[in-house]
Tab-separated table of C-alpha atoms and ligand atoms in Angstrom:
chain	number	residue	atom	x	y	z
A	1	MET	CA	255.119	-60.252	180.495
A	2	SER	CA	254.320	-62.200	177.304
A	3	ASN	CA	254.014	-60.497	173.928
A	4	GLN	CA	250.370	-61.289	173.938
A	5	ASN	CA	249.913	-59.332	177.153
A	6	ILE	CA	251.847	-56.430	175.756
A	7	ASN	CA	249.611	-56.410	172.692
A	8	VAL	CA	246.454	-56.578	174.777
A	9	HIS	CA	247.750	-53.748	176.902
A	10	ASP	CA	248.659	-51.725	173.793
A	11	PHE	CA	245.228	-52.294	172.403
A	12	GLN	CA	243.515	-51.131	175.619
A	13	PHE	CA	245.770	-48.107	175.687
A	14	LYS	CA	244.859	-47.236	172.091
A	15	LEU	CA	241.151	-47.658	172.769
A	16	ILE	CA	241.241	-45.411	175.838
A	17	CYS	CA	243.150	-42.798	173.826
A	18	GLU	CA	240.736	-43.011	170.942
A	19	TYR	CA	237.725	-42.696	173.226
A	20	PHE	CA	239.053	-39.645	175.060
A	21	SER	CA	240.597	-38.017	171.977
A	22	ALA	CA	237.102	-37.175	170.785
A	23	ALA	CA	236.341	-35.312	174.027
A	24	GLU	CA	237.100	-31.645	174.653
A	25	ARG	CA	238.436	-32.602	178.085
A	26	GLN	CA	239.775	-35.832	179.550
A	27	GLY	CA	238.772	-34.994	183.134
A	28	PRO	CA	236.211	-32.890	185.047
A	29	GLY	CA	236.721	-29.137	184.712
A	30	SER	CA	235.515	-26.086	182.791
A	31	PRO	CA	236.865	-22.854	181.294
A	32	GLU	CA	235.284	-20.893	184.187
A	33	THR	CA	237.098	-23.050	186.752
A	34	THR	CA	240.443	-22.703	184.960
A	35	ILE	CA	239.973	-18.912	184.826
A	36	LYS	CA	239.033	-18.793	188.518
A	37	ALA	CA	242.152	-20.753	189.518
A	38	ALA	CA	244.311	-18.577	187.239
A	39	GLY	CA	242.991	-15.541	189.140
A	40	PHE	CA	245.129	-16.544	192.147
A	41	ILE	CA	248.390	-16.469	190.148
A	42	ASP	CA	249.995	-13.037	190.360
A	43	ASN	CA	253.637	-13.493	189.316
A	44	LEU	CA	253.435	-13.855	185.525
A	45	ASN	CA	254.661	-11.789	182.561
A	46	SER	CA	255.408	-12.481	178.887
A	47	GLY	CA	258.755	-14.084	179.801
A	48	SER	CA	257.242	-16.511	182.313
A	49	LYS	CA	257.607	-20.255	181.891
A	50	ILE	CA	254.630	-22.461	182.607
A	51	ALA	CA	254.157	-26.242	182.424
A	52	ASP	CA	250.793	-28.021	182.144
A	53	LEU	CA	251.400	-31.603	183.297
A	54	GLY	CA	249.039	-34.332	182.063
A	55	CYS	CA	247.650	-31.735	179.650
A	56	GLY	CA	245.622	-34.198	177.529
A	57	THR	CA	244.386	-32.572	174.306
A	58	GLY	CA	244.770	-29.148	175.918
A	59	GLY	CA	241.211	-27.929	176.660
A	60	GLN	CA	242.316	-26.208	179.879
A	61	THR	CA	245.725	-25.194	178.470
A	62	MET	CA	244.149	-23.068	175.717
A	63	THR	CA	241.899	-21.376	178.286
A	64	LEU	CA	244.863	-20.739	180.574
A	65	ALA	CA	246.921	-19.316	177.684
A	66	GLN	CA	244.153	-16.857	176.868
A	67	HIS	CA	244.150	-15.547	180.438
A	68	VAL	CA	247.792	-15.472	181.515
A	69	PRO	CA	250.982	-14.282	179.780
A	70	GLY	CA	254.031	-16.501	179.285
A	71	GLU	CA	255.118	-19.612	177.415
A	72	ILE	CA	253.302	-22.853	178.177
A	73	THR	CA	254.689	-26.358	177.663
A	74	GLY	CA	252.061	-29.088	177.804
A	75	ILE	CA	253.291	-32.572	178.693
A	76	ASP	CA	251.340	-35.788	178.324
A	77	LEU	CA	252.233	-39.448	178.149
A	78	PHE	CA	249.948	-40.127	175.150
A	79	PRO	CA	251.443	-38.979	171.808
A	80	ASP	CA	247.981	-38.891	170.185
A	81	PHE	CA	246.800	-36.371	172.780
A	82	ILE	CA	249.891	-34.240	172.131
A	83	ASP	CA	249.204	-34.247	168.349
A	84	LEU	CA	245.697	-32.965	169.048
A	85	PHE	CA	247.055	-30.505	171.619
A	86	ASN	CA	249.406	-28.969	169.034
A	87	LYS	CA	246.616	-28.817	166.438
A	88	ASN	CA	244.432	-27.054	169.014
A	89	ALA	CA	247.207	-24.539	169.713
A	90	VAL	CA	247.370	-23.740	165.972
A	91	ASN	CA	243.564	-23.462	165.719
A	92	TRP	CA	243.491	-21.027	168.634
A	93	GLY	CA	246.399	-19.011	167.179
A	94	LEU	CA	248.409	-19.799	170.322
A	95	ASP	CA	251.126	-22.006	168.823
A	96	LYS	CA	253.882	-19.383	169.214
A	97	ARG	CA	253.704	-19.680	172.996
A	98	VAL	CA	251.891	-22.979	173.628
A	99	LYS	CA	253.657	-26.231	172.726
A	100	GLY	CA	252.909	-29.826	173.581
A	101	ILE	CA	255.507	-32.527	174.030
A	102	THR	CA	255.191	-36.212	174.820
A	103	GLY	CA	256.713	-37.090	178.170
A	104	SER	CA	256.056	-38.303	181.666
A	105	MET	CA	255.312	-36.244	184.749
A	106	ASP	CA	257.775	-38.392	186.708
A	107	ASP	CA	260.677	-37.502	184.396
A	108	LEU	CA	260.314	-33.827	183.482
A	109	PRO	CA	262.602	-32.079	180.994
A	110	PHE	CA	262.967	-28.852	183.037
A	111	LYS	CA	265.897	-27.369	184.921
A	112	ASP	CA	265.748	-26.639	188.638
A	113	GLU	CA	263.938	-23.354	189.361
A	114	GLU	CA	263.075	-22.852	185.682
A	115	LEU	CA	259.286	-22.551	185.997
A	116	ASP	CA	257.042	-19.767	187.267
A	117	LEU	CA	253.913	-21.917	187.311
A	118	ILE	CA	253.055	-25.623	187.269
A	119	TRP	CA	249.491	-26.402	186.224
A	120	SER	CA	247.846	-29.834	186.336
A	121	GLU	CA	244.102	-30.442	186.096
A	122	GLY	CA	242.802	-33.886	186.977
A	123	ALA	CA	246.160	-35.534	186.317
A	124	ILE	CA	248.462	-35.422	189.383
A	125	TYR	CA	246.765	-38.634	190.597
A	126	ASN	CA	248.877	-40.468	188.005
A	127	ILE	CA	251.896	-40.145	190.295
A	128	GLY	CA	249.987	-39.236	193.452
A	129	PHE	CA	249.303	-35.821	194.991
A	130	GLU	CA	252.052	-35.879	197.618
A	131	ARG	CA	254.692	-37.289	195.322
A	132	GLY	CA	253.832	-34.785	192.571
A	133	LEU	CA	253.949	-31.795	194.934
A	134	ASN	CA	257.258	-32.928	196.396
A	135	GLU	CA	258.990	-33.889	193.141
A	136	TRP	CA	257.800	-30.940	191.048
A	137	ARG	CA	258.765	-28.289	193.608
A	138	ARG	CA	262.413	-28.213	192.500
A	139	TYR	CA	261.430	-27.023	189.006
A	140	LEU	CA	259.640	-23.963	190.416
A	141	LYS	CA	261.341	-20.674	191.141
A	142	LYS	CA	261.037	-19.423	194.697
A	143	GLY	CA	257.685	-17.642	194.786
A	144	GLY	CA	256.446	-19.687	191.809
A	145	TYR	CA	252.991	-21.258	191.902
A	146	ILE	CA	251.508	-24.713	191.621
A	147	ALA	CA	247.828	-25.185	190.746
A	148	VAL	CA	246.391	-28.702	190.616
A	149	SER	CA	242.929	-30.204	190.757
A	150	GLU	CA	242.562	-33.410	192.702
A	151	ALA	CA	239.852	-35.843	193.826
A	152	SER	CA	238.967	-35.110	197.461
A	153	TRP	CA	236.508	-36.169	200.126
A	154	PHE	CA	234.125	-33.455	201.292
A	155	THR	CA	233.238	-35.205	204.555
A	156	THR	CA	235.117	-37.202	207.169
A	157	GLU	CA	232.829	-40.223	206.665
A	158	ARG	CA	231.011	-41.594	203.660
A	159	PRO	CA	228.978	-44.637	202.511
A	160	ALA	CA	230.950	-47.850	202.039
A	161	GLU	CA	230.042	-48.234	198.353
A	162	ILE	CA	231.724	-44.992	197.314
A	163	GLU	CA	234.605	-45.401	199.741
A	164	THR	CA	235.420	-48.823	198.276
A	165	PHE	CA	235.140	-47.574	194.697
A	166	TRP	CA	237.553	-44.700	195.296
A	167	LEU	CA	240.037	-46.597	197.425
A	168	ASP	CA	240.339	-49.006	194.526
A	169	ALA	CA	240.511	-46.256	191.861
A	170	TYR	CA	242.807	-43.855	193.772
A	171	ASN	CA	243.678	-44.599	197.362
A	172	GLN	CA	245.236	-41.171	197.961
A	173	ILE	CA	241.847	-39.474	197.836
A	174	ASP	CA	241.663	-37.565	201.131
A	175	THR	CA	239.847	-34.720	202.861
A	176	ILE	CA	240.537	-31.103	201.895
A	177	PRO	CA	242.300	-30.200	205.209
A	178	ASN	CA	244.577	-33.241	204.872
A	179	LYS	CA	245.501	-32.287	201.299
A	180	VAL	CA	246.243	-28.730	202.439
A	181	LEU	CA	248.539	-30.087	205.175
A	182	GLN	CA	250.327	-32.197	202.558
A	183	MET	CA	250.801	-29.110	200.393
A	184	GLN	CA	252.253	-27.167	203.305
A	185	ALA	CA	254.551	-30.052	204.269
A	186	ALA	CA	255.835	-30.215	200.677
A	187	GLY	CA	257.109	-26.631	200.920
A	188	TYR	CA	254.315	-24.419	199.634
A	189	VAL	CA	252.119	-21.736	201.173
A	190	PRO	CA	248.570	-23.014	200.582
A	191	VAL	CA	247.233	-19.910	198.846
A	192	ALA	CA	243.730	-21.131	197.958
A	193	THR	CA	241.486	-24.144	197.611
A	194	PHE	CA	238.056	-24.309	196.045
A	195	VAL	CA	235.671	-27.066	195.118
A	196	ILE	CA	235.037	-27.244	191.390
A	197	PRO	CA	231.314	-26.927	190.632
A	198	GLU	CA	229.086	-29.836	189.746
A	199	ASN	CA	228.670	-28.745	186.114
A	200	CYS	CA	232.386	-29.526	185.585
A	201	TRP	CA	231.462	-33.195	186.045
A	202	THR	CA	228.073	-33.165	184.342
A	203	ASP	CA	227.866	-30.627	181.466
A	204	HIS	CA	231.597	-30.634	180.714
A	205	PHE	CA	232.493	-34.275	181.295
A	206	TYR	CA	229.835	-36.955	181.698
A	207	THR	CA	227.013	-35.542	179.531
A	208	PRO	CA	229.107	-35.190	176.334
A	209	GLN	CA	230.289	-38.778	176.888
A	210	ILE	CA	226.778	-40.245	176.494
A	211	GLU	CA	226.775	-39.687	172.706
A	212	ALA	CA	230.473	-40.593	172.426
A	213	GLN	CA	229.803	-43.897	174.238
A	214	LYS	CA	227.025	-44.854	171.784
A	215	ASN	CA	229.287	-44.186	168.784
A	216	PHE	CA	232.206	-45.997	170.375
A	217	LEU	CA	230.143	-49.082	171.229
A	218	ALA	CA	228.692	-49.141	167.698
A	219	LYS	CA	232.191	-49.013	166.209
A	220	TYR	CA	233.571	-51.684	168.562
A	221	SER	CA	230.455	-53.808	168.841
A	222	GLY	CA	231.287	-57.207	170.440
A	223	ASN	CA	234.709	-56.035	171.605
A	224	LYS	CA	235.036	-56.884	175.298
A	225	THR	CA	237.773	-54.360	176.061
A	226	ALA	CA	235.687	-51.533	174.611
A	227	GLU	CA	232.548	-52.743	176.386
A	228	ASP	CA	234.355	-53.033	179.729
A	229	LEU	CA	235.785	-49.545	179.355
A	230	ILE	CA	232.350	-48.045	178.700
A	231	SER	CA	230.764	-50.034	181.575
A	232	TYR	CA	233.394	-48.681	183.957
A	233	LEU	CA	232.874	-45.091	182.778
A	234	LYS	CA	229.105	-45.481	183.109
A	235	LEU	CA	229.501	-46.819	186.650
A	236	GLU	CA	231.761	-43.898	187.514
A	237	ALA	CA	229.164	-41.409	186.223
A	238	GLU	CA	226.334	-43.209	188.018
A	239	LEU	CA	228.235	-43.185	191.324
A	240	TYR	CA	228.969	-39.496	190.918
A	241	GLY	CA	225.217	-38.804	190.594
A	242	LYS	CA	224.513	-40.884	193.682
A	243	TYR	CA	227.313	-39.683	195.981
A	244	LYS	CA	228.321	-36.220	194.749
A	245	GLU	CA	227.837	-34.629	198.173
A	246	TYR	CA	230.672	-36.793	199.517
A	247	TYR	CA	233.436	-36.104	197.006
A	248	GLY	CA	234.548	-34.063	194.038
A	249	TYR	CA	237.511	-32.331	192.502
A	250	VAL	CA	239.162	-29.534	194.414
A	251	PHE	CA	241.644	-26.974	193.102
A	252	TYR	CA	244.714	-26.566	195.331
A	253	ILE	CA	246.895	-23.544	194.686
A	254	GLY	CA	250.232	-23.168	196.436
A	255	LYS	CA	253.174	-20.794	196.348
A	256	ARG	CA	256.677	-22.239	196.579
A	257	ILE	CA	258.500	-21.090	199.677
B	1	LIG	N1	244.373	-32.095	182.094
B	1	LIG	C1	243.464	-32.724	181.144
B	1	LIG	C2	243.580	-34.242	181.122
B	1	LIG	C3	243.241	-34.942	182.444
B	1	LIG	S1	243.161	-36.734	182.261
B	1	LIG	C4	242.030	-32.296	181.446
B	1	LIG	O1	241.774	-31.775	182.546
B	1	LIG	O2	241.177	-32.491	180.590
B	1	LIG	C5	244.763	-37.247	182.826
B	1	LIG	C6	245.854	-37.072	181.769
B	1	LIG	O3	247.084	-37.516	182.334
B	1	LIG	C7	245.635	-37.910	180.513
B	1	LIG	O4	245.727	-37.065	179.383
B	1	LIG	C8	246.781	-38.919	180.525
B	1	LIG	O5	247.249	-39.248	179.243
B	1	LIG	C9	247.835	-38.165	181.307
B	1	LIG	N2	248.875	-38.991	181.945
B	1	LIG	C10	248.750	-40.198	182.558
B	1	LIG	N3	249.923	-40.581	183.084
B	1	LIG	C11	250.825	-39.601	182.799
B	1	LIG	C12	252.216	-39.419	183.072
B	1	LIG	N4	252.912	-40.323	183.748
B	1	LIG	N5	252.803	-38.299	182.626
B	1	LIG	C13	252.119	-37.362	181.919
B	1	LIG	N6	250.794	-37.484	181.628
B	1	LIG	C14	250.159	-38.585	182.070
């Protein structure tokens, strides 16, 4: 890879970070959904250890921390997100038990059987659902929980346009029963699954982006990387409106055997 490519890549990376840093969340979800998923976790106390993988700026982490006891470590690849995460923890008065560190979900800094709960909203796709479930299991105590949200098909067949879009974006998107089988095969009891409601995509994710996109395009007017990024995000939102009965995010909650 030439230096020029590295710089272009760096620049794209910075732009994506900047764009999403302004948002409360970096993926579809809502406080109500986080609280609902947390309702299935019954093994926690003030000494519990929890990890939120691909935590972003921590929207869901702060909600989780307000509803479950224990210490939470947020991990994200983007240092800028982690800076904001730690500022959020201070603002919410949660910084004594909620800490963010920069790191990768494929190289976690935990010991075997150290964690009581692994949380990951809209982020496991970065290493893939099956790989994440299999690799992260060792860090959980026996009886510990995993709770992840993941893009899933609602039907066994769907229109070609949306199938092609998703297979290009994330080819491990699959039906809910297939994901549940994968969870079981990875060594968990599938405790619960539920489809996250439509407002997690609209009110909490795409709608706030409309204003953010205008400001971003004004700031980076004429910049092709910025324009391409916004075009892609607009297409994604448009396709969601058109095909939302065929796919969405689903919470999968499992208990380590
Ligand atoms: N959980 C947050 C963010 C979801 S977006 C929310 O629901 O709002 C996906 C996040 O995964 C981004 O913050 C991105 O920076 C992070 N990410 C991407 N690859 C990663 C990796 N290898 N390890 C850790 N985090 C990663």
